[in-house]
PDB file of C-alpha atoms and ligand atoms in Angstrom:
ATOM      1  CA  MET V   1       8.824   6.718  18.807  1.00  0.00           C
ATOM      2  CA  LYS V   2       7.972   4.686  15.712  1.00  0.00           C
ATOM      3  CA  ARG V   3       5.258   6.244  13.548  1.00  0.00           C
ATOM      4  CA  TYR V   4       3.115   3.613  11.871  1.00  0.00           C
ATOM      5  CA  TYR V   5       1.464   4.028   8.483  1.00  0.00           C
ATOM      6  CA  ILE V   6      -2.052   2.630   8.100  1.00  0.00           C
ATOM      7  CA  ALA V   7      -3.639   2.748   4.639  1.00  0.00           C
ATOM      8  CA  GLY V   8      -7.148   1.821   3.545  1.00  0.00           C
ATOM      9  CA  ASN V   9      -7.714   0.491   0.040  1.00  0.00           C
ATOM     10  CA  TRP V  10     -11.425   0.870  -0.720  1.00  0.00           C
ATOM     11  CA  LYS V  11     -11.119  -0.990  -4.041  1.00  0.00           C
ATOM     12  CA  MET V  12     -14.218  -0.886  -6.316  1.00  0.00           C
ATOM     13  CA  HIS V  13     -16.620  -0.003  -3.518  1.00  0.00           C
ATOM     14  CA  LYS V  14     -18.820   2.966  -2.596  1.00  0.00           C
ATOM     15  CA  THR V  15     -20.681   5.716  -4.391  1.00  0.00           C
ATOM     16  CA  VAL V  16     -19.411   9.277  -4.100  1.00  0.00           C
ATOM     17  CA  ALA V  17     -21.871  10.000  -1.273  1.00  0.00           C
ATOM     18  CA  GLU V  18     -20.873   6.841   0.621  1.00  0.00           C
ATOM     19  CA  SER V  19     -17.182   7.642   0.173  1.00  0.00           C
ATOM     20  CA  VAL V  20     -17.624  11.187   1.491  1.00  0.00           C
ATOM     21  CA  ALA V  21     -19.610   9.918   4.483  1.00  0.00           C
ATOM     22  CA  LEU V  22     -16.851   7.440   5.404  1.00  0.00           C
ATOM     23  CA  ALA V  23     -14.106  10.017   4.853  1.00  0.00           C
ATOM     24  CA  LYS V  24     -15.905  12.504   7.130  1.00  0.00           C
ATOM     25  CA  ALA V  25     -16.326   9.858   9.838  1.00  0.00           C
ATOM     26  CA  LEU V  26     -12.593   9.084   9.662  1.00  0.00           C
ATOM     27  CA  VAL V  27     -11.642  12.775   9.788  1.00  0.00           C
ATOM     28  CA  ARG V  28     -13.733  13.071  12.971  1.00  0.00           C
ATOM     29  CA  ASP V  29     -12.702   9.814  14.645  1.00  0.00           C
ATOM     30  CA  LEU V  30      -9.003   9.905  13.774  1.00  0.00           C
ATOM     31  CA  ALA V  31      -8.340  13.574  14.517  1.00  0.00           C
ATOM     32  CA  ASP V  32      -6.053  12.576  17.398  1.00  0.00           C
ATOM     33  CA  CYS V  33      -4.425   9.595  15.703  1.00  0.00           C
ATOM     34  CA  LYS V  34      -0.689   9.457  16.400  1.00  0.00           C
ATOM     35  CA  ASP V  35       0.040   7.471  13.284  1.00  0.00           C
ATOM     36  CA  ARG V  36      -0.137   8.260   9.583  1.00  0.00           C
ATOM     37  CA  VAL V  37      -3.407   7.355   7.865  1.00  0.00           C
ATOM     38  CA  MET V  38      -4.101   7.180   4.138  1.00  0.00           C
ATOM     39  CA  ILE V  39      -7.332   6.325   2.341  1.00  0.00           C
ATOM     40  CA  ALA V  40      -7.602   5.306  -1.306  1.00  0.00           C
ATOM     41  CA  PRO V  41     -11.174   5.667  -2.629  1.00  0.00           C
ATOM     42  CA  ALA V  42     -12.212   4.781  -6.192  1.00  0.00           C
ATOM     43  CA  PHE V  43     -11.132   7.306  -8.857  1.00  0.00           C
ATOM     44  CA  THR V  44     -14.728   8.528  -9.184  1.00  0.00           C
ATOM     45  CA  ALA V  45     -14.805   9.644  -5.550  1.00  0.00           C
ATOM     46  CA  LEU V  46     -11.331  11.213  -5.320  1.00  0.00           C
ATOM     47  CA  ALA V  47     -12.391  14.816  -5.951  1.00  0.00           C
ATOM     48  CA  ALA V  48     -15.205  14.722  -3.402  1.00  0.00           C
ATOM     49  CA  VAL V  49     -13.118  12.882  -0.803  1.00  0.00           C
ATOM     50  CA  ALA V  50     -10.303  15.414  -1.343  1.00  0.00           C
ATOM     51  CA  GLU V  51     -12.730  18.103  -0.135  1.00  0.00           C
ATOM     52  CA  ALA V  52     -13.824  15.981   2.820  1.00  0.00           C
ATOM     53  CA  VAL V  53     -10.248  15.386   4.077  1.00  0.00           C
ATOM     54  CA  ARG V  54      -8.874  18.855   3.295  1.00  0.00           C
ATOM     55  CA  GLY V  55      -7.087  20.317   6.326  1.00  0.00           C
ATOM     56  CA  SER V  56      -7.195  16.981   8.210  1.00  0.00           C
ATOM     57  CA  ASN V  57      -4.409  14.540   9.056  1.00  0.00           C
ATOM     58  CA  ILE V  58      -5.689  12.015   6.501  1.00  0.00           C
ATOM     59  CA  VAL V  59      -3.622  11.509   3.365  1.00  0.00           C
ATOM     60  CA  LEU V  60      -5.479  11.041   0.079  1.00  0.00           C
ATOM     61  CA  GLY V  61      -4.313   8.131  -2.066  1.00  0.00           C
ATOM     62  CA  ALA V  62      -5.249   6.516  -5.372  1.00  0.00           C
ATOM     63  CA  GLN V  63      -5.464   2.780  -6.002  1.00  0.00           C
ATOM     64  CA  ASN V  64      -3.560   2.763  -9.280  1.00  0.00           C
ATOM     65  CA  MET V  65      -2.469   4.984 -12.166  1.00  0.00           C
ATOM     66  CA  GLY V  66      -1.402   4.616 -15.764  1.00  0.00           C
ATOM     67  CA  PRO V  67       2.233   4.478 -16.907  1.00  0.00           C
ATOM     68  CA  ASP V  68       2.063   7.656 -19.031  1.00  0.00           C
ATOM     69  CA  ILE V  69       1.715  11.371 -18.476  1.00  0.00           C
ATOM     70  CA  GLN V  70      -0.872  12.170 -21.131  1.00  0.00           C
ATOM     71  CA  GLY V  71      -1.982  11.260 -24.626  1.00  0.00           C
ATOM     72  CA  ALA V  72      -3.902   8.521 -26.390  1.00  0.00           C
ATOM     73  CA  HIS V  73      -4.276   6.112 -23.465  1.00  0.00           C
ATOM     74  CA  THR V  74      -7.997   5.356 -23.275  1.00  0.00           C
ATOM     75  CA  GLY V  75      -9.219   4.583 -19.794  1.00  0.00           C
ATOM     76  CA  GLU V  76      -6.016   5.557 -17.991  1.00  0.00           C
ATOM     77  CA  VAL V  77      -5.360   8.156 -15.312  1.00  0.00           C
ATOM     78  CA  SER V  78      -2.038   9.983 -15.091  1.00  0.00           C
ATOM     79  CA  PRO V  79      -0.054  11.217 -12.102  1.00  0.00           C
ATOM     80  CA  LEU V  80      -0.718  14.805 -13.213  1.00  0.00           C
ATOM     81  CA  MET V  81      -4.460  14.159 -12.993  1.00  0.00           C
ATOM     82  CA  LEU V  82      -4.068  12.625  -9.538  1.00  0.00           C
ATOM     83  CA  ARG V  83      -1.970  15.557  -8.309  1.00  0.00           C
ATOM     84  CA  ASP V  84      -4.564  17.933  -9.749  1.00  0.00           C
ATOM     85  CA  LEU V  85      -7.188  16.364  -7.435  1.00  0.00           C
ATOM     86  CA  GLY V  86      -5.018  16.642  -4.333  1.00  0.00           C
ATOM     87  CA  VAL V  87      -3.845  13.031  -4.312  1.00  0.00           C
ATOM     88  CA  SER V  88      -0.429  12.623  -2.744  1.00  0.00           C
ATOM     89  CA  SER V  89       0.075   8.850  -2.732  1.00  0.00           C
ATOM     90  CA  VAL V  90      -0.644   5.953  -5.076  1.00  0.00           C
ATOM     91  CA  ILE V  91      -0.842   2.190  -4.566  1.00  0.00           C
ATOM     92  CA  LEU V  92       1.077   0.341  -7.284  1.00  0.00           C
ATOM     93  CA  GLY V  93       1.455  -3.348  -8.073  1.00  0.00           C
ATOM     94  CA  HIS V  94      -1.476  -4.514  -5.967  1.00  0.00           C
ATOM     95  CA  SER V  95      -1.916  -8.263  -6.420  1.00  0.00           C
ATOM     96  CA  GLU V  96      -5.325  -7.689  -7.981  1.00  0.00           C
ATOM     97  CA  ARG V  97      -3.613  -5.576 -10.647  1.00  0.00           C
ATOM     98  CA  ARG V  98      -0.907  -8.202 -11.096  1.00  0.00           C
ATOM     99  CA  HIS V  99      -3.206 -11.226 -11.250  1.00  0.00           C
ATOM    100  CA  SER V 100      -6.536  -9.977 -12.648  1.00  0.00           C
ATOM    101  CA  TYR V 101      -5.115  -7.388 -15.045  1.00  0.00           C
ATOM    102  CA  PHE V 102      -1.790  -9.084 -15.791  1.00  0.00           C
ATOM    103  CA  GLU V 103       0.404  -6.166 -14.775  1.00  0.00           C
ATOM    104  CA  THR V 104       4.054  -7.142 -15.098  1.00  0.00           C
ATOM    105  CA  ASP V 105       6.933  -6.052 -12.905  1.00  0.00           C
ATOM    106  CA  GLU V 106       8.226  -4.024 -15.852  1.00  0.00           C
ATOM    107  CA  LEU V 107       4.950  -2.095 -16.159  1.00  0.00           C
ATOM    108  CA  ILE V 108       4.782  -1.578 -12.404  1.00  0.00           C
ATOM    109  CA  ASN V 109       8.346  -0.235 -12.461  1.00  0.00           C
ATOM    110  CA  ARG V 110       7.396   2.289 -15.176  1.00  0.00           C
ATOM    111  CA  LYS V 111       4.569   3.494 -12.948  1.00  0.00           C
ATOM    112  CA  VAL V 112       6.861   3.659  -9.899  1.00  0.00           C
ATOM    113  CA  LEU V 113       9.360   5.863 -11.727  1.00  0.00           C
ATOM    114  CA  LEU V 114       6.649   8.071 -13.214  1.00  0.00           C
ATOM    115  CA  ALA V 115       4.886   8.550  -9.873  1.00  0.00           C
ATOM    116  CA  LEU V 116       8.143   9.544  -8.174  1.00  0.00           C
ATOM    117  CA  ASP V 117       9.094  11.877 -11.033  1.00  0.00           C
ATOM    118  CA  HIS V 118       5.787  13.680 -10.603  1.00  0.00           C
ATOM    119  CA  GLY V 119       5.929  14.145  -6.867  1.00  0.00           C
ATOM    120  CA  LEU V 120       3.683  11.305  -5.730  1.00  0.00           C
ATOM    121  CA  GLU V 121       4.520   8.999  -2.863  1.00  0.00           C
ATOM    122  CA  LEU V 122       3.754   5.376  -3.482  1.00  0.00           C
ATOM    123  CA  ILE V 123       3.031   2.046  -1.883  1.00  0.00           C
ATOM    124  CA  LEU V 124       4.620  -0.779  -3.868  1.00  0.00           C
ATOM    125  CA  CYS V 125       2.772  -4.049  -3.170  1.00  0.00           C
ATOM    126  CA  VAL V 126       4.590  -7.354  -3.317  1.00  0.00           C
ATOM    127  CA  GLY V 127       3.636 -10.860  -2.274  1.00  0.00           C
ATOM    128  CA  GLU V 128       3.650 -14.517  -3.194  1.00  0.00           C
ATOM    129  CA  THR V 129       0.783 -16.839  -4.115  1.00  0.00           C
ATOM    130  CA  LEU V 130       0.083 -19.941  -2.054  1.00  0.00           C
ATOM    131  CA  ALA V 131       1.534 -22.167  -4.807  1.00  0.00           C
ATOM    132  CA  GLU V 132       4.742 -20.091  -4.850  1.00  0.00           C
ATOM    133  CA  ARG V 133       5.013 -20.252  -1.055  1.00  0.00           C
ATOM    134  CA  GLU V 134       4.422 -24.003  -1.002  1.00  0.00           C
ATOM    135  CA  ALA V 135       7.027 -24.496  -3.721  1.00  0.00           C
ATOM    136  CA  GLY V 136       9.605 -22.732  -1.496  1.00  0.00           C
ATOM    137  CA  ARG V 137       9.782 -19.749  -3.862  1.00  0.00           C
ATOM    138  CA  LEU V 138       8.674 -17.012  -1.455  1.00  0.00           C
ATOM    139  CA  GLU V 139      12.026 -15.196  -1.303  1.00  0.00           C
ATOM    140  CA  ASP V 140      12.651 -15.532  -5.052  1.00  0.00           C
ATOM    141  CA  VAL V 141       9.252 -14.088  -5.892  1.00  0.00           C
ATOM    142  CA  VAL V 142       9.182 -11.289  -3.334  1.00  0.00           C
ATOM    143  CA  GLY V 143      12.863 -10.415  -3.895  1.00  0.00           C
ATOM    144  CA  PHE V 144      12.279 -10.207  -7.653  1.00  0.00           C
ATOM    145  CA  GLN V 145       9.210  -7.976  -7.236  1.00  0.00           C
ATOM    146  CA  VAL V 146      11.135  -5.617  -4.943  1.00  0.00           C
ATOM    147  CA  ARG V 147      14.225  -5.453  -7.169  1.00  0.00           C
ATOM    148  CA  GLU V 148      12.244  -5.004 -10.405  1.00  0.00           C
ATOM    149  CA  GLY V 149       9.771  -2.588  -8.860  1.00  0.00           C
ATOM    150  CA  LEU V 150      12.553  -0.337  -7.568  1.00  0.00           C
ATOM    151  CA  LYS V 151      14.805  -0.529 -10.634  1.00  0.00           C
ATOM    152  CA  GLY V 152      16.155   2.955 -11.425  1.00  0.00           C
ATOM    153  CA  VAL V 153      14.797   4.551  -8.224  1.00  0.00           C
ATOM    154  CA  SER V 154      17.364   6.905  -6.701  1.00  0.00           C
ATOM    155  CA  ALA V 155      18.347   6.729  -3.045  1.00  0.00           C
ATOM    156  CA  ALA V 156      16.889  10.223  -2.531  1.00  0.00           C
ATOM    157  CA  LYS V 157      13.488   9.114  -3.855  1.00  0.00           C
ATOM    158  CA  MET V 158      13.294   6.152  -1.455  1.00  0.00           C
ATOM    159  CA  ALA V 159      11.888   8.512   1.190  1.00  0.00           C
ATOM    160  CA  SER V 160       8.701   8.555  -0.922  1.00  0.00           C
ATOM    161  CA  VAL V 161       8.452   4.763  -1.175  1.00  0.00           C
ATOM    162  CA  THR V 162       6.556   2.404   1.138  1.00  0.00           C
ATOM    163  CA  ILE V 163       6.482  -1.333   0.505  1.00  0.00           C
ATOM    164  CA  ALA V 164       3.422  -3.408   1.381  1.00  0.00           C
ATOM    165  CA  TYR V 165       3.988  -7.119   1.864  1.00  0.00           C
ATOM    166  CA  GLU V 166       0.687  -8.730   0.932  1.00  0.00           C
ATOM    167  CA  PRO V 167       0.749 -12.518   0.623  1.00  0.00           C
ATOM    168  CA  VAL V 168      -1.814 -13.130  -2.120  1.00  0.00           C
ATOM    169  CA  TRP V 169      -3.390 -16.043  -0.223  1.00  0.00           C
ATOM    170  CA  ALA V 170      -4.178 -13.717   2.699  1.00  0.00           C
ATOM    171  CA  ILE V 171      -5.978 -10.972   0.759  1.00  0.00           C
ATOM    172  CA  GLY V 172      -9.708 -10.931   1.366  1.00  0.00           C
ATOM    173  CA  THR V 173      -9.634 -14.554   2.526  1.00  0.00           C
ATOM    174  CA  GLY V 174      -9.701 -14.105   6.299  1.00  0.00           C
ATOM    175  CA  LYS V 175      -6.331 -15.932   6.451  1.00  0.00           C
ATOM    176  CA  THR V 176      -3.532 -13.846   7.919  1.00  0.00           C
ATOM    177  CA  ALA V 177       0.163 -14.613   7.883  1.00  0.00           C
ATOM    178  CA  THR V 178       1.292 -15.185  11.463  1.00  0.00           C
ATOM    179  CA  PRO V 179       3.003 -12.104  12.846  1.00  0.00           C
ATOM    180  CA  GLU V 180       6.231 -14.153  12.995  1.00  0.00           C
ATOM    181  CA  ASP V 181       5.984 -15.206   9.327  1.00  0.00           C
ATOM    182  CA  ALA V 182       5.175 -11.671   8.210  1.00  0.00           C
ATOM    183  CA  ASP V 183       8.037 -10.259  10.278  1.00  0.00           C
ATOM    184  CA  MET V 184      10.468 -12.699   8.658  1.00  0.00           C
ATOM    185  CA  VAL V 185       9.404 -11.670   5.160  1.00  0.00           C
ATOM    186  CA  HIS V 186       9.598  -7.979   6.104  1.00  0.00           C
ATOM    187  CA  ALA V 187      13.149  -8.558   7.383  1.00  0.00           C
ATOM    188  CA  TYR V 188      13.978 -10.233   4.086  1.00  0.00           C
ATOM    189  CA  ILE V 189      12.540  -7.263   2.130  1.00  0.00           C
ATOM    190  CA  ARG V 190      14.661  -4.925   4.265  1.00  0.00           C
ATOM    191  CA  SER V 191      17.758  -6.989   3.420  1.00  0.00           C
ATOM    192  CA  VAL V 192      16.976  -6.746  -0.311  1.00  0.00           C
ATOM    193  CA  VAL V 193      16.537  -2.968  -0.028  1.00  0.00           C
ATOM    194  CA  SER V 194      19.777  -2.758   1.943  1.00  0.00           C
ATOM    195  CA  SER V 195      21.609  -4.578  -0.849  1.00  0.00           C
ATOM    196  CA  LEU V 196      20.076  -2.232  -3.455  1.00  0.00           C
ATOM    197  CA  PHE V 197      20.737   0.978  -1.498  1.00  0.00           C
ATOM    198  CA  ASP V 198      22.212   0.908   1.995  1.00  0.00           C
ATOM    199  CA  LYS V 199      21.411  -0.078   5.555  1.00  0.00           C
ATOM    200  CA  ALA V 200      20.142   3.382   6.570  1.00  0.00           C
ATOM    201  CA  ILE V 201      17.613   3.456   3.716  1.00  0.00           C
ATOM    202  CA  ALA V 202      16.515  -0.105   4.492  1.00  0.00           C
ATOM    203  CA  GLU V 203      16.027   0.737   8.158  1.00  0.00           C
ATOM    204  CA  ALA V 204      14.080   3.910   7.404  1.00  0.00           C
ATOM    205  CA  LEU V 205      11.824   2.116   4.889  1.00  0.00           C
ATOM    206  CA  VAL V 206       8.212   1.714   6.011  1.00  0.00           C
ATOM    207  CA  ILE V 207       7.008  -1.829   5.311  1.00  0.00           C
ATOM    208  CA  GLN V 208       3.281  -2.412   5.723  1.00  0.00           C
ATOM    209  CA  TYR V 209       1.663  -5.796   6.120  1.00  0.00           C
ATOM    210  CA  GLY V 210      -1.544  -6.451   4.191  1.00  0.00           C
ATOM    211  CA  GLY V 211      -3.850  -9.453   4.141  1.00  0.00           C
ATOM    212  CA  SER V 212      -6.998  -9.709   6.263  1.00  0.00           C
ATOM    213  CA  VAL V 213      -5.836  -7.159   8.838  1.00  0.00           C
ATOM    214  CA  LYS V 214      -8.651  -6.677  11.363  1.00  0.00           C
ATOM    215  CA  PRO V 215      -9.060  -4.846  14.678  1.00  0.00           C
ATOM    216  CA  ASP V 216      -8.373  -8.104  16.529  1.00  0.00           C
ATOM    217  CA  ASN V 217      -5.060  -8.965  14.844  1.00  0.00           C
ATOM    218  CA  ALA V 218      -3.602  -5.476  14.305  1.00  0.00           C
ATOM    219  CA  VAL V 219      -1.937  -5.236  17.721  1.00  0.00           C
ATOM    220  CA  GLU V 220       0.011  -8.503  17.400  1.00  0.00           C
ATOM    221  CA  LEU V 221       1.096  -7.693  13.853  1.00  0.00           C
ATOM    222  CA  MET V 222       2.262  -4.161  14.704  1.00  0.00           C
ATOM    223  CA  ALA V 223       4.199  -5.473  17.686  1.00  0.00           C
ATOM    224  CA  LYS V 224       6.723  -7.029  15.323  1.00  0.00           C
ATOM    225  CA  VAL V 225       9.894  -5.061  14.847  1.00  0.00           C
ATOM    226  CA  ASN V 226       9.813  -5.124  11.023  1.00  0.00           C
ATOM    227  CA  ILE V 227       6.112  -4.346  10.621  1.00  0.00           C
ATOM    228  CA  ASP V 228       5.602  -0.592  10.303  1.00  0.00           C
ATOM    229  CA  GLY V 229       1.966  -0.383   9.365  1.00  0.00           C
ATOM    230  CA  ALA V 230      -0.855  -2.011   7.452  1.00  0.00           C
ATOM    231  CA  LEU V 231      -2.525  -1.887   4.072  1.00  0.00           C
ATOM    232  CA  VAL V 232      -6.133  -2.722   4.817  1.00  0.00           C
ATOM    233  CA  GLY V 233      -8.784  -3.799   2.299  1.00  0.00           C
ATOM    234  CA  GLY V 234     -12.101  -5.144   3.594  1.00  0.00           C
ATOM    235  CA  ALA V 235     -11.798  -3.710   7.084  1.00  0.00           C
ATOM    236  CA  SER V 236     -11.140  -0.211   5.711  1.00  0.00           C
ATOM    237  CA  LEU V 237     -14.686   0.020   4.329  1.00  0.00           C
ATOM    238  CA  LYS V 238     -16.305   0.833   7.663  1.00  0.00           C
ATOM    239  CA  ALA V 239     -15.251   3.350  10.300  1.00  0.00           C
ATOM    240  CA  GLU V 240     -16.127   0.755  12.990  1.00  0.00           C
ATOM    241  CA  THR V 241     -13.370  -1.546  11.753  1.00  0.00           C
ATOM    242  CA  PHE V 242     -10.836   0.890  10.284  1.00  0.00           C
ATOM    243  CA  VAL V 243     -10.699   3.318  13.206  1.00  0.00           C
ATOM    244  CA  PRO V 244      -9.646   0.658  15.767  1.00  0.00           C
ATOM    245  CA  ILE V 245      -6.939  -0.570  13.372  1.00  0.00           C
ATOM    246  CA  ALA V 246      -5.585   2.960  12.894  1.00  0.00           C
ATOM    247  CA  GLN V 247      -5.798   3.439  16.659  1.00  0.00           C
ATOM    248  CA  PHE V 248      -4.383   0.087  17.587  1.00  0.00           C
ATOM    249  CA  ARG V 249      -2.233   1.701  20.288  1.00  0.00           C
TER     250      ARG V 249
HETATM  251  C1  PEP K 301      -5.719  -5.437   0.119  1.00  0.00           C
HETATM  252  O1  PEP K 301      -6.510  -5.497  -0.797  1.00  0.00           O
HETATM  253  O2  PEP K 301      -4.699  -4.751  -0.015  1.00  0.00           O
HETATM  254  C2  PEP K 301      -6.001  -6.212   1.325  1.00  0.00           C
HETATM  255  C3  PEP K 301      -5.029  -6.414   2.155  1.00  0.00           C
HETATM  256  O3  PEP K 301      -7.294  -6.688   1.472  1.00  0.00           O
HETATM  257  P1  PEP K 301      -7.911  -7.376   2.790  1.00  0.00           P
HETATM  258  O4  PEP K 301      -7.517  -6.535   3.970  1.00  0.00           O
HETATM  259  O5  PEP K 301      -9.376  -7.404   2.544  1.00  0.00           O
HETATM  260  O6  PEP K 301      -7.304  -8.757   2.887  1.00  0.00           O
END
């Protein structure tokens, strides 16, 4: 049976106490969840949330990391520091990093390689803007982000890579891609990965959909053959909305 992967990106929300309270509620409410669940609190709450999820089925993730291991990189966090806190996964290339902080595909690729070299799993986010979609550039843009993001990644390391397709126009806007549209893009991403590696790796790849996923649209999205999970922003901030998404079946 397919095992879905549901991840919650808490973004720049919640104090340490609020983060721990939510993590504890999820540990309790998702103890029987059949699918894989990851939460990515703010850096400031990682250590405390690591304690709260210890021994549970919830994976601890980070929302970003720097492209270096250590040194004079003011304000950055390295994969060694994340591992030290018990983090096992990191979200890279989120559209907010690409568009608000001007992260390039080259920088994202450096982070991808570094994360994999230091034993972290990762979620590589890709997605087009509305202008790019309307200009008929969806496949060019998403294909480029996948190819550049995965440049230099070995076939063996692909087991630690998840891709999240997050159309930028659907993030935090309440607009969701139709399940059919999302499925088509996921199939396209799989074909790009197949051309980079092989069919078996492309078929085994987990591709999450992200963009205004809510309890009432999760079932239809997950029903699509190429959708293997969700990266959830707004609805991951409350147990009342995240738990039903993680337990959509
Ligand atoms: C996200 O930030 O990755 C996201 C998908 O946000 P939202 O669910 O709020 O659209």
